[in-house]
mmCIF file of C-alpha atoms and ligand atoms in Angstrom:
data_model
loop_
_atom_site.group_PDB
_atom_site.id
_atom_site.type_symbol
_atom_site.label_atom_id
_atom_site.label_comp_id
_atom_site.label_asym_id
_atom_site.label_seq_id
_atom_site.Cartn_x
_atom_site.Cartn_y
_atom_site.Cartn_z
ATOM 1 C CA MET A 1 15.594 7.699 41.148
ATOM 2 C CA SER A 2 18.172 5.008 42.063
ATOM 3 C CA ASP A 3 20.359 6.156 45.076
ATOM 4 C CA SER A 4 23.165 3.885 43.736
ATOM 5 C CA CYS A 5 23.003 5.546 40.371
ATOM 6 C CA VAL A 6 25.458 8.355 39.827
ATOM 7 C CA PHE A 7 23.435 10.230 37.045
ATOM 8 C CA CYS A 8 20.363 9.992 39.079
ATOM 9 C CA ARG A 9 22.130 11.663 41.838
ATOM 10 C CA ILE A 10 23.360 14.480 39.542
ATOM 11 C CA ALA A 11 19.647 14.832 38.300
ATOM 12 C CA ALA A 12 18.521 15.117 41.830
ATOM 13 C CA GLY A 13 21.161 17.576 42.596
ATOM 14 C CA THR A 14 22.705 15.706 45.431
ATOM 15 C CA ILE A 15 26.158 15.433 43.924
ATOM 16 C CA PRO A 16 27.383 18.308 41.819
ATOM 17 C CA ALA A 17 27.873 18.605 38.042
ATOM 18 C CA SER A 18 28.646 21.485 35.467
ATOM 19 C CA ILE A 19 25.230 21.679 34.077
ATOM 20 C CA VAL A 20 24.948 23.350 30.652
ATOM 21 C CA ALA A 21 21.406 23.107 29.484
ATOM 22 C CA GLU A 22 18.066 21.202 30.483
ATOM 23 C CA ASN A 23 14.419 20.749 29.322
ATOM 24 C CA ASP A 24 11.542 19.079 30.767
ATOM 25 C CA HIS A 25 12.766 15.463 30.228
ATOM 26 C CA ALA A 26 16.611 15.852 30.024
ATOM 27 C CA LEU A 27 19.726 17.394 31.645
ATOM 28 C CA ALA A 28 23.119 18.193 30.020
ATOM 29 C CA PHE A 29 26.225 18.407 31.986
ATOM 30 C CA ARG A 30 30.158 18.278 31.276
ATOM 31 C CA ASP A 31 31.773 14.855 31.455
ATOM 32 C CA LEU A 32 34.068 14.594 34.316
ATOM 33 C CA HIS A 33 36.818 13.181 31.967
ATOM 34 C CA PRO A 34 36.389 14.884 28.654
ATOM 35 C CA GLN A 35 37.506 13.008 25.490
ATOM 36 C CA ALA A 36 37.346 16.020 23.354
ATOM 37 C CA PRO A 37 37.340 19.873 23.810
ATOM 38 C CA VAL A 38 33.454 19.784 23.957
ATOM 39 C CA HIS A 39 32.221 16.615 25.878
ATOM 40 C CA VAL A 40 28.845 16.942 27.300
ATOM 41 C CA LEU A 41 26.470 14.134 28.538
ATOM 42 C CA VAL A 42 22.741 14.325 27.931
ATOM 43 C CA ILE A 43 20.667 12.239 30.322
ATOM 44 C CA PRO A 44 16.958 11.698 30.982
ATOM 45 C CA ARG A 45 15.932 13.096 34.549
ATOM 46 C CA ARG A 46 14.362 9.715 35.383
ATOM 47 C CA HIS A 47 16.481 6.501 35.553
ATOM 48 C CA VAL A 48 16.594 4.455 32.164
ATOM 49 C CA ALA A 49 19.343 1.947 32.139
ATOM 50 C CA SER A 50 20.229 2.418 28.430
ATOM 51 C CA LEU A 51 18.817 2.888 24.979
ATOM 52 C CA ALA A 52 17.849 -0.638 25.176
ATOM 53 C CA ALA A 53 15.346 -0.090 27.986
ATOM 54 C CA ALA A 54 14.083 3.240 26.508
ATOM 55 C CA ASP A 55 10.355 3.123 26.067
ATOM 56 C CA ARG A 56 9.163 6.785 25.597
ATOM 57 C CA PRO A 57 9.676 8.324 22.190
ATOM 58 C CA ASP A 58 8.943 11.816 23.648
ATOM 59 C CA GLU A 59 11.717 11.336 26.261
ATOM 60 C CA LEU A 60 14.124 10.054 23.448
ATOM 61 C CA GLY A 61 13.156 13.068 21.224
ATOM 62 C CA ALA A 62 13.949 15.459 24.212
ATOM 63 C CA LEU A 63 17.461 14.018 24.553
ATOM 64 C CA LEU A 64 18.157 14.431 20.879
ATOM 65 C CA ALA A 65 16.868 17.825 20.787
ATOM 66 C CA LEU A 66 18.945 18.938 23.829
ATOM 67 C CA ALA A 67 22.200 17.333 22.436
ATOM 68 C CA ALA A 68 21.556 19.335 19.107
ATOM 69 C CA ALA A 69 20.899 22.487 21.308
ATOM 70 C CA VAL A 70 24.184 21.840 23.267
ATOM 71 C CA ALA A 71 26.267 21.541 20.125
ATOM 72 C CA LYS A 72 24.690 24.615 18.686
ATOM 73 C CA THR A 73 25.458 26.608 21.811
ATOM 74 C CA ALA A 74 28.982 25.304 21.885
ATOM 75 C CA GLY A 75 29.432 26.564 18.379
ATOM 76 C CA LEU A 76 29.816 23.096 16.725
ATOM 77 C CA GLU A 77 27.297 23.435 14.005
ATOM 78 C CA GLU A 78 29.679 24.306 11.372
ATOM 79 C CA SER A 79 32.476 22.232 12.137
ATOM 80 C CA GLY A 80 30.539 19.275 13.160
ATOM 81 C CA TYR A 81 30.348 16.889 16.164
ATOM 82 C CA ARG A 82 29.421 13.444 17.146
ATOM 83 C CA VAL A 83 26.522 12.167 19.215
ATOM 84 C CA VAL A 84 27.028 8.656 20.606
ATOM 85 C CA THR A 85 25.429 6.363 23.315
ATOM 86 C CA ASN A 86 27.004 3.260 24.529
ATOM 87 C CA ILE A 87 24.969 0.226 25.329
ATOM 88 C CA GLY A 88 26.027 -2.754 27.500
ATOM 89 C CA GLU A 89 29.378 -4.529 27.769
ATOM 90 C CA ASP A 90 30.384 -4.555 24.116
ATOM 91 C CA GLY A 91 29.018 -0.990 23.739
ATOM 92 C CA GLY A 92 31.451 0.115 26.464
ATOM 93 C CA GLN A 93 28.746 1.357 28.784
ATOM 94 C CA THR A 94 30.316 2.122 32.241
ATOM 95 C CA VAL A 95 27.302 4.135 33.770
ATOM 96 C CA HIS A 96 23.973 2.305 33.549
ATOM 97 C CA HIS A 97 21.850 5.241 33.162
ATOM 98 C CA LEU A 98 21.053 6.284 29.520
ATOM 99 C CA HIS A 99 23.297 9.130 28.261
ATOM 100 C CA LEU A 100 24.303 10.670 24.929
ATOM 101 C CA HIS A 101 27.778 11.784 24.606
ATOM 102 C CA VAL A 102 27.977 14.896 22.616
ATOM 103 C CA LEU A 103 31.629 15.250 21.352
ATOM 104 C CA GLY A 104 33.281 18.091 19.397
ATOM 105 C CA GLY A 105 36.048 20.557 18.824
ATOM 106 C CA ARG A 106 38.314 18.118 17.200
ATOM 107 C CA PRO A 107 38.056 15.724 14.254
ATOM 108 C CA MET A 108 36.702 12.396 15.257
ATOM 109 C CA ALA A 109 38.024 8.951 13.915
ATOM 110 C CA TRP A 110 35.975 6.400 12.200
ATOM 111 C CA PRO A 111 35.643 3.461 12.886
ATOM 112 C CA PRO A 112 35.418 3.848 16.459
ATOM 113 C CA GLY A 113 37.783 1.843 18.700
HETATM 114 P P1 LIG B 1 29.943 5.453 29.073
HETATM 115 O O1 LIG B 1 31.299 4.638 29.237
HETATM 116 O O2 LIG B 1 28.897 4.748 30.208
HETATM 117 O O3 LIG B 1 29.344 5.583 27.833
HETATM 118 O O4 LIG B 1 30.149 6.874 29.685
HETATM 119 C C1 LIG B 1 30.010 7.365 30.948
HETATM 120 C C2 LIG B 1 30.712 8.583 31.074
HETATM 121 O O5 LIG B 1 30.354 9.181 32.349
HETATM 122 C C3 LIG B 1 32.285 8.655 31.098
HETATM 123 O O6 LIG B 1 32.749 9.420 29.997
HETATM 124 C C4 LIG B 1 32.680 9.211 32.422
HETATM 125 O O7 LIG B 1 33.801 10.075 32.233
HETATM 126 C C5 LIG B 1 31.356 10.069 32.848
HETATM 127 N N1 LIG B 1 31.163 10.190 34.248
HETATM 128 C C6 LIG B 1 31.369 9.093 35.213
HETATM 129 N N2 LIG B 1 31.053 9.528 36.459
HETATM 130 C C7 LIG B 1 30.869 10.906 36.203
HETATM 131 C C8 LIG B 1 30.554 11.763 37.315
HETATM 132 O O8 LIG B 1 30.318 11.636 38.457
HETATM 133 N N3 LIG B 1 30.215 13.080 36.711
HETATM 134 C C9 LIG B 1 30.438 13.299 35.423
HETATM 135 N N4 LIG B 1 30.079 14.708 34.975
HETATM 136 N N5 LIG B 1 30.698 12.442 34.427
HETATM 137 C C10 LIG B 1 30.845 11.252 34.943
HETATM 138 ZN ZN1 LIG B 2 20.014 6.623 37.107
#
């Protein structure tokens, strides 16, 4: 837990978030500034800076499983959706606590900007 990390504080319950799902390792909540009709963030409960710092396959599996469960609950399985994680400066990461974006409810462009 890092006091200066906004996602650690959400995981600890000290700042509010709209939580939509959770499991032993991970928590899913709505993005504050949604970029699609469905935009949920999936984070590990413990502080991990990014995918580049991830060192526990069980935790990564739990994150992916929760992302798929969130998409299913949101009714995105048939239409499709996107799961993305930004890493570092070129990746566009702004919050340095590993998170998966689950985006859906509209067609996604490729290549990404
Ligand atoms: P990144 O740019 O690091 O991949 O994504 C960070 C995401 O976190 C952004 O989409 C941003 O809107 C979201 N975000 C930043 N601060 C908060 C917050 O306090 N609460 C929630 N729910 N989302 C946040
Ligand atoms: Zn953190």
